[in-house]
Tab-separated table of C-alpha atoms and ligand atoms in Angstrom:
chain	number	residue	atom	x	y	z
A	1	UNK	CA	3.245	-36.807	130.682
A	2	UNK	CA	3.719	-34.323	133.346
A	3	UNK	CA	0.774	-33.535	136.181
A	4	UNK	CA	0.798	-29.540	134.495
A	5	UNK	CA	0.339	-30.324	131.161
A	6	UNK	CA	-2.347	-32.572	131.686
A	7	UNK	CA	-4.107	-29.938	133.523
A	8	UNK	CA	-3.678	-27.448	131.252
A	9	UNK	CA	-4.971	-29.789	128.396
A	10	UNK	CA	-7.951	-31.116	129.948
A	11	UNK	CA	-8.824	-27.423	130.455
A	12	UNK	CA	-7.958	-26.163	127.625
A	13	UNK	CA	-9.739	-29.102	125.934
A	14	UNK	CA	-12.543	-28.738	127.441
A	15	UNK	CA	-13.402	-24.752	125.395
A	16	UNK	CA	-10.697	-25.314	122.693
A	17	UNK	CA	-11.662	-27.906	119.839
A	18	UNK	CA	-9.131	-30.577	120.576
A	19	UNK	CA	-7.345	-28.264	123.057
A	20	UNK	CA	-5.204	-26.301	120.481
A	21	UNK	CA	-6.111	-23.644	117.904
A	22	UNK	CA	-4.075	-26.080	115.028
A	23	UNK	CA	-4.181	-29.610	115.064
A	24	UNK	CA	-0.103	-30.396	114.913
A	25	UNK	CA	0.340	-28.843	117.916
A	26	UNK	CA	-1.868	-31.606	120.011
A	27	UNK	CA	1.433	-33.934	119.566
A	28	UNK	CA	-1.263	-36.352	118.440
A	29	UNK	CA	1.080	-38.388	116.276
A	30	UNK	CA	3.868	-38.716	119.196
A	31	UNK	CA	0.898	-40.119	121.565
A	32	UNK	CA	1.061	-37.747	124.808
A	33	UNK	CA	-0.762	-34.273	125.555
A	34	UNK	CA	1.553	-31.454	124.425
A	35	UNK	CA	3.607	-29.462	126.211
A	36	UNK	CA	1.686	-25.782	127.500
A	37	UNK	CA	4.617	-22.838	126.677
A	38	UNK	CA	4.548	-20.261	128.891
A	39	UNK	CA	7.859	-17.850	126.890
A	40	UNK	CA	10.722	-18.101	124.666
A	41	UNK	CA	13.791	-15.636	123.699
A	42	UNK	CA	16.942	-16.821	121.560
A	43	UNK	CA	16.755	-20.073	120.496
A	44	UNK	CA	15.164	-21.379	123.624
A	45	UNK	CA	11.234	-21.834	124.514
A	46	UNK	CA	10.470	-22.453	127.741
A	47	UNK	CA	7.475	-24.254	129.479
A	48	UNK	CA	4.672	-23.515	132.151
A	49	UNK	CA	6.896	-25.263	134.773
A	50	UNK	CA	10.232	-23.085	133.811
A	51	UNK	CA	11.275	-26.097	132.014
A	52	UNK	CA	14.076	-24.794	129.038
A	53	UNK	CA	14.335	-26.814	125.709
A	54	UNK	CA	16.455	-26.130	122.998
A	55	UNK	CA	13.497	-25.092	119.609
A	56	UNK	CA	14.040	-26.815	116.780
A	57	UNK	CA	10.039	-25.914	115.737
A	58	UNK	CA	10.677	-22.134	115.815
A	59	UNK	CA	7.005	-21.333	115.423
A	60	UNK	CA	7.143	-23.936	112.648
A	61	UNK	CA	9.735	-21.662	110.801
A	62	UNK	CA	9.243	-17.761	111.427
A	63	UNK	CA	11.350	-17.074	113.984
A	64	UNK	CA	14.852	-17.505	112.272
A	65	UNK	CA	16.467	-14.814	114.413
A	66	UNK	CA	15.454	-17.052	117.543
A	67	UNK	CA	12.193	-16.010	119.612
A	68	UNK	CA	12.047	-12.794	121.177
A	69	UNK	CA	14.908	-10.993	119.244
A	70	UNK	CA	15.100	-7.709	120.983
A	71	UNK	CA	14.970	-4.836	117.779
A	72	UNK	CA	11.732	-6.578	116.791
A	73	UNK	CA	10.138	-6.859	119.866
A	74	UNK	CA	11.542	-2.903	120.243
A	75	UNK	CA	10.071	-2.122	117.085
A	76	UNK	CA	6.239	-3.638	117.746
A	77	UNK	CA	6.291	-2.108	121.169
A	78	UNK	CA	6.816	1.085	119.444
A	79	UNK	CA	4.420	0.367	116.701
A	80	UNK	CA	1.259	-0.703	119.733
A	81	UNK	CA	2.102	2.106	120.969
A	82	UNK	CA	0.578	4.827	117.791
A	83	UNK	CA	-2.513	2.241	117.849
A	84	UNK	CA	-2.652	-1.826	116.332
A	85	UNK	CA	-5.088	-1.703	113.330
A	86	UNK	CA	-6.902	0.904	111.346
A	87	UNK	CA	-8.688	-0.327	108.497
A	88	UNK	CA	-6.774	1.947	106.246
A	89	UNK	CA	-3.352	2.137	104.443
A	90	UNK	CA	-0.377	2.373	106.637
A	91	UNK	CA	3.424	3.389	104.596
A	92	UNK	CA	4.710	0.460	106.700
A	93	UNK	CA	3.003	-2.058	104.159
A	94	UNK	CA	4.157	-0.266	101.267
A	95	UNK	CA	7.595	-0.524	102.752
A	96	UNK	CA	6.633	-3.938	103.423
A	97	UNK	CA	5.752	-4.528	99.948
A	98	UNK	CA	9.113	-2.607	98.573
A	99	UNK	CA	11.051	-4.977	101.098
A	100	UNK	CA	9.895	-7.931	98.841
A	101	UNK	CA	9.842	-6.545	95.863
A	102	UNK	CA	13.098	-5.642	95.862
A	103	UNK	CA	14.430	-9.259	96.885
A	104	UNK	CA	12.178	-11.245	94.799
A	105	UNK	CA	12.783	-10.803	90.961
A	106	UNK	CA	9.554	-12.381	90.063
A	107	UNK	CA	7.233	-10.110	92.147
A	108	UNK	CA	5.976	-6.515	90.627
A	109	UNK	CA	2.620	-6.689	93.076
A	110	UNK	CA	1.766	-7.431	96.658
A	111	UNK	CA	-0.738	-8.198	98.406
A	112	UNK	CA	-0.223	-9.125	102.085
A	113	UNK	CA	-3.073	-11.499	103.684
A	114	UNK	CA	-3.348	-12.575	107.761
A	115	UNK	CA	-1.731	-16.014	107.230
A	116	UNK	CA	-0.218	-18.235	104.636
A	117	UNK	CA	-3.608	-20.264	104.010
A	118	UNK	CA	-4.944	-16.892	102.359
A	119	UNK	CA	-2.207	-16.266	100.252
A	120	UNK	CA	-2.027	-19.606	98.353
A	121	UNK	CA	-6.675	-19.292	98.515
A	122	UNK	CA	-5.570	-16.324	97.144
A	123	UNK	CA	-3.081	-17.490	94.532
A	124	UNK	CA	-5.237	-20.341	93.020
A	125	UNK	CA	-8.349	-17.520	92.557
A	126	UNK	CA	-6.426	-15.505	90.774
A	127	UNK	CA	-4.975	-17.937	88.190
A	128	UNK	CA	-8.646	-19.382	87.751
A	129	UNK	CA	-9.723	-15.817	87.145
A	130	UNK	CA	-6.857	-15.185	84.936
A	131	UNK	CA	-6.803	-17.999	82.982
A	132	UNK	CA	-10.574	-18.852	83.006
A	133	UNK	CA	-9.734	-22.347	83.784
A	134	UNK	CA	-10.884	-24.656	86.608
A	135	UNK	CA	-8.569	-27.018	86.909
A	136	UNK	CA	-5.356	-26.964	89.314
A	137	UNK	CA	-2.319	-29.207	90.435
A	138	UNK	CA	-0.752	-29.505	93.199
A	139	UNK	CA	1.383	-32.511	94.722
A	140	UNK	CA	1.387	-34.604	97.207
A	141	UNK	CA	2.372	-34.318	100.726
A	142	UNK	CA	2.949	-31.063	99.846
A	143	UNK	CA	0.271	-28.009	102.319
A	144	UNK	CA	-0.581	-24.953	100.648
A	145	UNK	CA	-2.936	-23.879	103.987
A	146	UNK	CA	-6.273	-25.485	104.999
A	147	UNK	CA	-8.580	-24.088	101.861
A	148	UNK	CA	-10.716	-26.067	100.079
A	149	UNK	CA	-8.888	-26.664	97.237
A	150	UNK	CA	-5.705	-27.711	98.254
A	151	UNK	CA	-6.796	-30.411	101.308
A	152	UNK	CA	-6.382	-32.654	98.481
A	153	UNK	CA	-3.548	-35.660	99.407
A	154	UNK	CA	-2.220	-32.361	101.825
A	155	UNK	CA	0.691	-32.822	104.056
A	156	UNK	CA	1.546	-30.982	107.330
A	157	UNK	CA	-0.994	-31.571	109.594
A	158	UNK	CA	-3.815	-34.135	107.543
A	159	UNK	CA	-1.011	-36.427	106.415
A	160	UNK	CA	0.486	-36.494	110.119
A	161	UNK	CA	-3.040	-37.190	111.033
A	162	UNK	CA	-3.861	-39.535	108.110
A	163	UNK	CA	-6.535	-37.459	107.187
A	164	UNK	CA	-4.727	-36.050	103.615
A	165	UNK	CA	-8.334	-35.238	102.111
A	166	UNK	CA	-10.699	-34.230	104.234
A	167	UNK	CA	-14.850	-34.293	105.145
A	168	UNK	CA	-16.330	-30.904	104.597
A	169	UNK	CA	-14.385	-30.768	101.007
A	170	UNK	CA	-17.431	-31.092	98.085
A	171	UNK	CA	-16.086	-33.159	96.202
A	172	UNK	CA	-17.704	-31.090	92.982
A	173	UNK	CA	-14.390	-29.003	94.633
A	174	UNK	CA	-11.971	-31.500	95.323
A	175	UNK	CA	-12.259	-33.219	91.384
A	176	UNK	CA	-10.963	-29.962	90.233
A	177	UNK	CA	-7.629	-30.464	91.742
A	178	UNK	CA	-5.430	-33.238	90.232
A	179	UNK	CA	-2.749	-34.228	92.445
A	180	UNK	CA	0.977	-36.241	91.638
A	181	UNK	CA	3.283	-37.354	92.931
A	182	UNK	CA	6.391	-34.611	93.938
A	183	UNK	CA	9.940	-34.948	91.905
A	184	UNK	CA	7.649	-37.430	89.027
A	185	UNK	CA	8.871	-35.937	85.865
A	186	UNK	CA	6.171	-38.559	83.844
A	187	UNK	CA	3.208	-38.184	86.269
A	188	UNK	CA	4.010	-34.196	84.957
A	189	UNK	CA	4.171	-34.411	81.701
A	190	UNK	CA	1.201	-36.492	81.530
A	191	UNK	CA	-1.092	-34.399	83.295
A	192	UNK	CA	-0.235	-31.871	81.433
A	193	UNK	CA	-0.465	-33.650	78.069
A	194	UNK	CA	-3.924	-34.920	79.075
A	195	UNK	CA	-5.317	-31.387	80.838
A	196	UNK	CA	-2.667	-28.972	80.172
A	197	UNK	CA	-5.504	-26.301	77.930
A	198	UNK	CA	-7.868	-26.951	81.266
A	199	UNK	CA	-5.023	-25.965	83.944
A	200	UNK	CA	-5.186	-22.876	85.622
A	201	UNK	CA	-2.119	-22.920	87.973
A	202	UNK	CA	0.245	-25.657	89.252
A	203	UNK	CA	1.237	-25.049	93.130
A	204	UNK	CA	4.031	-26.161	94.489
A	205	UNK	CA	6.313	-26.186	97.529
A	206	UNK	CA	9.847	-25.848	95.928
A	207	UNK	CA	11.693	-27.635	98.458
A	208	UNK	CA	8.756	-29.755	99.985
A	209	UNK	CA	8.649	-29.120	104.285
A	210	UNK	CA	5.394	-30.342	104.499
A	211	UNK	CA	5.784	-34.568	104.377
A	212	UNK	CA	9.189	-34.026	106.142
A	213	UNK	CA	11.631	-31.542	104.053
A	214	UNK	CA	12.088	-33.594	100.410
A	215	UNK	CA	14.131	-31.358	98.177
A	216	UNK	CA	13.072	-31.538	94.395
A	217	UNK	CA	15.204	-33.318	92.176
A	218	UNK	CA	17.475	-31.891	89.078
A	219	UNK	CA	14.903	-30.833	85.934
A	220	UNK	CA	11.716	-30.615	88.795
A	221	UNK	CA	11.337	-27.249	88.689
A	222	UNK	CA	12.856	-26.492	85.621
A	223	UNK	CA	10.504	-28.955	84.064
A	224	UNK	CA	7.533	-27.826	85.639
A	225	UNK	CA	8.140	-24.202	84.449
A	226	UNK	CA	9.292	-24.807	80.702
A	227	UNK	CA	5.436	-27.453	80.774
A	228	UNK	CA	3.540	-24.562	82.694
A	229	UNK	CA	4.787	-21.684	80.233
A	230	UNK	CA	4.407	-23.288	76.747
A	231	UNK	CA	0.907	-24.277	78.226
A	232	UNK	CA	-0.175	-21.103	79.565
A	233	UNK	CA	-0.575	-22.423	83.105
A	234	UNK	CA	-0.082	-19.818	86.379
A	235	UNK	CA	3.204	-21.254	88.034
A	236	UNK	CA	2.561	-20.839	92.186
A	237	UNK	CA	5.866	-21.899	94.339
A	238	UNK	CA	4.450	-21.896	97.860
A	239	UNK	CA	7.672	-20.339	99.570
A	240	UNK	CA	5.660	-19.974	102.990
A	241	UNK	CA	8.608	-21.496	105.005
A	242	UNK	CA	11.176	-21.524	102.331
A	243	UNK	CA	11.248	-17.538	101.807
A	244	UNK	CA	13.728	-15.639	103.624
A	245	UNK	CA	14.903	-18.908	104.880
A	246	UNK	CA	17.487	-19.600	102.638
A	247	UNK	CA	18.698	-16.495	101.721
A	248	UNK	CA	17.429	-12.892	101.516
A	249	UNK	CA	15.133	-13.877	98.998
A	250	UNK	CA	13.385	-17.134	97.742
A	251	UNK	CA	14.574	-20.713	96.863
A	252	UNK	CA	13.487	-19.360	93.812
A	253	UNK	CA	16.363	-16.665	93.178
A	254	UNK	CA	19.057	-19.432	94.665
A	255	UNK	CA	17.701	-22.127	91.597
A	256	UNK	CA	16.953	-19.109	88.654
A	257	UNK	CA	13.247	-19.805	88.424
A	258	UNK	CA	10.780	-16.993	88.303
A	259	UNK	CA	7.043	-18.657	88.714
A	260	UNK	CA	4.528	-16.352	87.980
A	261	UNK	CA	2.835	-16.056	91.386
A	262	UNK	CA	4.673	-16.505	94.954
A	263	UNK	CA	2.759	-17.394	98.104
A	264	UNK	CA	4.960	-15.892	101.494
A	265	UNK	CA	4.367	-16.602	105.137
A	266	UNK	CA	6.326	-17.213	108.324
A	267	UNK	CA	9.482	-14.842	108.444
A	268	UNK	CA	7.802	-11.501	106.644
A	269	UNK	CA	6.331	-11.657	109.751
A	270	UNK	CA	8.505	-11.750	112.153
A	271	UNK	CA	5.962	-14.145	114.674
A	272	UNK	CA	3.174	-12.275	113.815
A	273	UNK	CA	-0.181	-13.348	111.685
A	274	UNK	CA	1.066	-13.160	108.031
A	275	UNK	CA	0.828	-14.327	104.133
A	276	UNK	CA	1.351	-12.524	100.710
A	277	UNK	CA	0.686	-13.177	97.441
A	278	UNK	CA	2.895	-11.489	94.525
A	279	UNK	CA	3.699	-12.082	90.987
A	280	UNK	CA	3.571	-10.290	87.526
A	281	UNK	CA	1.998	-6.779	87.435
A	282	UNK	CA	-0.131	-8.261	84.976
A	283	UNK	CA	-1.674	-11.528	86.070
A	284	UNK	CA	-1.754	-8.978	90.085
A	285	UNK	CA	-3.568	-6.235	88.615
A	286	UNK	CA	-6.272	-8.989	88.512
A	287	UNK	CA	-7.237	-8.801	91.926
A	288	UNK	CA	-9.848	-5.696	93.301
A	289	UNK	CA	-10.284	-3.396	93.576
A	290	UNK	CA	-8.399	-2.678	89.872
A	291	UNK	CA	-9.488	-6.173	88.655
A	292	UNK	CA	-12.030	-8.453	89.202
A	293	UNK	CA	-10.730	-11.143	90.820
A	294	UNK	CA	-12.255	-10.250	94.764
A	295	UNK	CA	-10.044	-10.956	97.811
A	296	UNK	CA	-9.959	-8.959	100.720
A	297	UNK	CA	-8.933	-9.124	104.798
A	298	UNK	CA	-9.500	-7.084	107.656
A	299	UNK	CA	-6.296	-7.084	109.133
A	300	UNK	CA	-3.908	-7.911	106.148
A	301	UNK	CA	-1.215	-5.279	105.874
A	302	UNK	CA	-1.673	-4.975	109.947
A	303	UNK	CA	0.922	-2.295	111.082
A	304	UNK	CA	2.054	-4.089	113.860
A	305	UNK	CA	2.441	-7.193	112.046
A	306	UNK	CA	4.271	-4.834	109.136
A	307	UNK	CA	6.561	-3.522	111.291
A	308	UNK	CA	7.349	-7.281	113.224
A	309	UNK	CA	8.175	-8.443	109.788
A	310	UNK	CA	10.063	-5.446	108.645
A	311	UNK	CA	12.391	-5.149	111.385
A	312	UNK	CA	13.101	-9.472	110.870
A	313	UNK	CA	13.579	-8.105	106.927
A	314	UNK	CA	15.803	-5.297	107.773
A	315	UNK	CA	17.931	-7.752	110.389
A	316	UNK	CA	18.414	-10.726	107.701
A	317	UNK	CA	19.289	-8.052	104.668
A	318	UNK	CA	22.265	-7.300	107.706
A	319	UNK	CA	23.016	-10.866	108.006
A	320	UNK	CA	23.315	-11.643	103.943
A	321	UNK	CA	26.177	-13.710	104.421
A	322	UNK	CA	25.904	-15.288	106.979
A	323	UNK	CA	22.845	-17.365	106.111
A	324	UNK	CA	25.868	-19.471	104.997
A	325	UNK	CA	27.427	-19.680	108.419
A	326	UNK	CA	23.508	-20.949	108.970
A	327	UNK	CA	23.447	-23.663	106.098
A	328	UNK	CA	26.825	-24.811	107.718
A	329	UNK	CA	25.957	-25.322	111.424
A	330	UNK	CA	23.011	-27.219	110.547
A	331	UNK	CA	25.037	-29.201	108.058
A	332	UNK	CA	27.502	-30.204	110.983
A	333	UNK	CA	24.789	-30.693	113.008
A	334	UNK	CA	23.053	-33.161	111.019
A	335	UNK	CA	25.900	-35.155	109.799
A	336	UNK	CA	26.728	-35.555	113.177
A	337	UNK	CA	23.389	-37.344	114.112
A	338	UNK	CA	23.582	-39.390	111.158
A	339	UNK	CA	26.859	-40.372	112.763
A	340	UNK	CA	24.909	-41.565	115.725
A	341	UNK	CA	22.170	-43.752	114.286
A	342	UNK	CA	24.528	-44.982	111.809
A	343	UNK	CA	26.827	-46.058	115.680
A	344	UNK	CA	24.004	-47.567	116.391
A	345	UNK	CA	22.707	-49.283	113.975
A	346	UNK	CA	19.305	-47.865	113.956
A	347	UNK	CA	18.040	-46.292	110.087
A	348	UNK	CA	17.448	-43.369	109.448
A	349	UNK	CA	17.489	-40.999	106.752
A	350	UNK	CA	18.399	-37.281	107.266
A	351	UNK	CA	17.201	-34.547	104.427
A	352	UNK	CA	18.257	-31.058	104.858
A	353	UNK	CA	18.125	-27.813	102.524
A	354	UNK	CA	20.596	-25.093	104.492
A	355	UNK	CA	18.676	-24.810	107.830
A	356	UNK	CA	15.455	-27.110	107.354
A	357	UNK	CA	15.655	-30.743	108.200
A	358	UNK	CA	14.267	-33.794	108.676
A	359	UNK	CA	15.278	-37.313	110.406
A	360	UNK	CA	13.204	-40.423	108.743
A	361	UNK	CA	13.082	-43.349	110.828
A	362	UNK	CA	14.206	-44.979	107.887
A	363	UNK	CA	16.412	-46.080	104.989
A	364	UNK	CA	15.880	-43.630	102.583
A	365	UNK	CA	15.905	-42.490	100.140
A	366	UNK	CA	12.706	-40.100	100.375
A	367	UNK	CA	12.027	-38.284	97.480
A	368	UNK	CA	8.352	-38.287	97.757
A	369	UNK	CA	5.137	-38.487	100.108
A	370	UNK	CA	5.039	-42.001	99.480
A	371	UNK	CA	7.864	-42.902	100.456
A	372	UNK	CA	8.202	-40.729	103.077
A	373	UNK	CA	5.379	-42.703	104.413
A	374	UNK	CA	7.416	-45.645	104.508
A	375	UNK	CA	9.647	-43.870	107.756
A	376	UNK	CA	8.855	-45.963	111.578
A	377	UNK	CA	7.138	-43.262	113.173
A	378	UNK	CA	6.326	-45.214	116.218
A	379	UNK	CA	10.294	-45.048	116.587
A	380	UNK	CA	10.523	-41.418	115.683
A	381	UNK	CA	7.738	-40.857	118.551
A	382	UNK	CA	10.218	-42.799	120.885
A	383	UNK	CA	13.090	-39.735	119.707
A	384	UNK	CA	10.897	-37.138	120.188
A	385	UNK	CA	10.262	-37.704	123.719
A	386	UNK	CA	13.472	-39.221	124.012
A	387	UNK	CA	14.690	-35.487	123.165
A	388	UNK	CA	11.768	-34.200	124.698
A	389	UNK	CA	13.014	-35.448	127.912
A	390	UNK	CA	16.967	-34.189	127.158
A	391	UNK	CA	15.761	-30.725	126.623
A	392	UNK	CA	15.603	-30.561	122.415
A	393	UNK	CA	12.027	-29.433	121.347
A	394	UNK	CA	11.754	-31.242	118.014
A	395	UNK	CA	8.094	-30.609	115.647
A	396	UNK	CA	5.724	-33.325	117.004
A	397	UNK	CA	5.485	-35.299	113.488
A	398	UNK	CA	7.540	-37.108	111.570
A	399	UNK	CA	6.330	-35.516	108.433
A	400	UNK	CA	7.392	-31.756	109.201
A	401	UNK	CA	10.341	-29.652	108.932
A	402	UNK	CA	13.427	-29.025	112.080
A	403	UNK	CA	14.304	-25.459	111.842
A	404	UNK	CA	17.676	-23.528	113.010
A	405	UNK	CA	17.944	-19.800	113.919
A	406	UNK	CA	20.774	-17.284	113.998
A	407	UNK	CA	20.162	-17.561	117.487
A	408	UNK	CA	21.387	-20.974	117.549
A	409	UNK	CA	24.609	-21.436	119.562
A	410	UNK	CA	27.745	-24.259	118.974
A	411	UNK	CA	26.864	-24.971	122.811
A	412	UNK	CA	22.964	-25.541	121.452
A	413	UNK	CA	24.464	-27.617	119.094
A	414	UNK	CA	26.542	-29.505	121.234
A	415	UNK	CA	23.934	-29.855	123.776
A	416	UNK	CA	21.656	-31.525	121.065
A	417	UNK	CA	24.472	-33.963	119.931
A	418	UNK	CA	24.889	-34.818	123.676
A	419	UNK	CA	20.826	-34.943	124.146
A	420	UNK	CA	20.793	-37.204	121.151
A	421	UNK	CA	23.375	-39.646	122.667
A	422	UNK	CA	21.387	-39.810	125.735
A	423	UNK	CA	18.414	-40.618	123.645
A	424	UNK	CA	20.067	-43.099	121.613
A	425	UNK	CA	21.123	-45.196	124.592
A	426	UNK	CA	17.389	-45.933	124.863
A	427	UNK	CA	15.954	-46.077	121.783
B	1	KE4	P1	-0.867	-20.527	107.927
B	1	KE4	O1	-2.081	-20.741	107.085
B	1	KE4	O2	0.005	-21.906	108.750
B	1	KE4	O3	0.219	-19.631	108.020
B	1	KE4	O4	0.346	-20.960	106.560
B	1	KE4	C1	0.133	-22.499	105.615
B	1	KE4	C2	1.380	-22.994	105.310
B	1	KE4	C3	1.074	-22.402	103.723
B	1	KE4	N1	1.807	-22.861	102.878
B	1	KE4	C4	2.693	-23.665	103.342
B	1	KE4	C5	4.265	-24.689	102.380
B	1	KE4	C6	2.908	-23.899	104.660
B	1	KE4	O5	4.025	-24.959	105.051
B	1	KE4	C7	1.885	-23.377	105.420
B	1	KE4	C8	1.523	-23.772	107.392
B	1	KE4	N2	2.682	-24.778	107.966
B	1	KE4	C9	2.494	-25.502	108.737
B	1	KE4	C10	3.575	-26.326	109.046
B	1	KE4	N3	4.288	-27.027	107.802
B	1	KE4	C11	2.174	-24.393	109.814
B	1	KE4	C12	1.475	-24.992	111.181
B	1	KE4	C13	0.222	-25.560	111.758
B	1	KE4	O6	-0.756	-25.620	110.659
B	1	KE4	O7	0.206	-25.266	112.544
């Protein structure tokens, strides 16, 4: 660890819990203090010593256009001149809702929040209020933010840190959440047979990104849709990561499945704090003030965040065709890395869905949390640090996703592969 980092980290640790404002940033699972970032532009991120890295974290997904896109920055600059928050409805919020509703056929009404956690928490409360039922179900290794009901066998930070449940979540709340293995049709059918009429909602990441990337097996999501519809259970797709990541819309559009509620975040905020929950008018109108399910937020739909998000979505809409190129680039990178590991005789399983990927240090296949946990996290940590030393910034956890942006160039990919070659020499 370099000297500057330790100075910044020890200073931060004197006043911020763990020195970070979100646990995964602490780099605990890769066994070092975190680098501090000064700035970022395009596909590059720069630490406080001015060292540049090709960034595959992209702020955990939002920066799909690349960092500090000039049009996004210009739009934010113009917006902040008019004020930053009014606590009153603004036209950019309506435009945001219109753009999202036009991209998601399942969304007739939307409610903005300031985080994905609030979006998922709202969706669950709304489903419970709408159905009058208490029980919900989720899937092991999926992460839907840190509200009490979903911190059960949760992915992302909880899995990274080995705290899939969490002290502070009362047993009375935890017992209202069932958690099943992802991609396990039998477990799903058994659970619905046993609890169907008691379940308010089932929430799922349609493509899992928080146990590392795990794609849904054929029929898993179709079966989920059929069984929830049959039993009056609200199906919630958590598309906080996947919303506008694969196409101009959700993963739901690509597979032709309409969930009852969708959670969004990350990309729709263009790098500013945002979340959203959307769905059918029938369910969404149960939210206060039209309905009786309460939900609120001082900065929900913040006009500056809306402008950043709208500018991002408008630029993505103009790139509709080039999502395929992002997919192609990511495929090239992953295949080339797979080849390198194979030649070195190091077992890896690289899971990729369009422009998100994870290099699991194991033979594979990785189809759920249980198989993901077979990975060699020590080897992952050595790979992480080797790539960092060679100028590549990967997610500091085996159980997270890597992302490409439209700003990643062929040259970036070439440099990444060169870094991988050098790293594998000493792995
Ligand atoms: P936020 O509350 O962090 O905005 O969103 C929570 C959330 C909800 N749903 C999904 C599918 C998510 O991936 C997330 C947040 N993702 C993590 C990383 N995988 C955020 C990084 C962090 O916790 O610092």
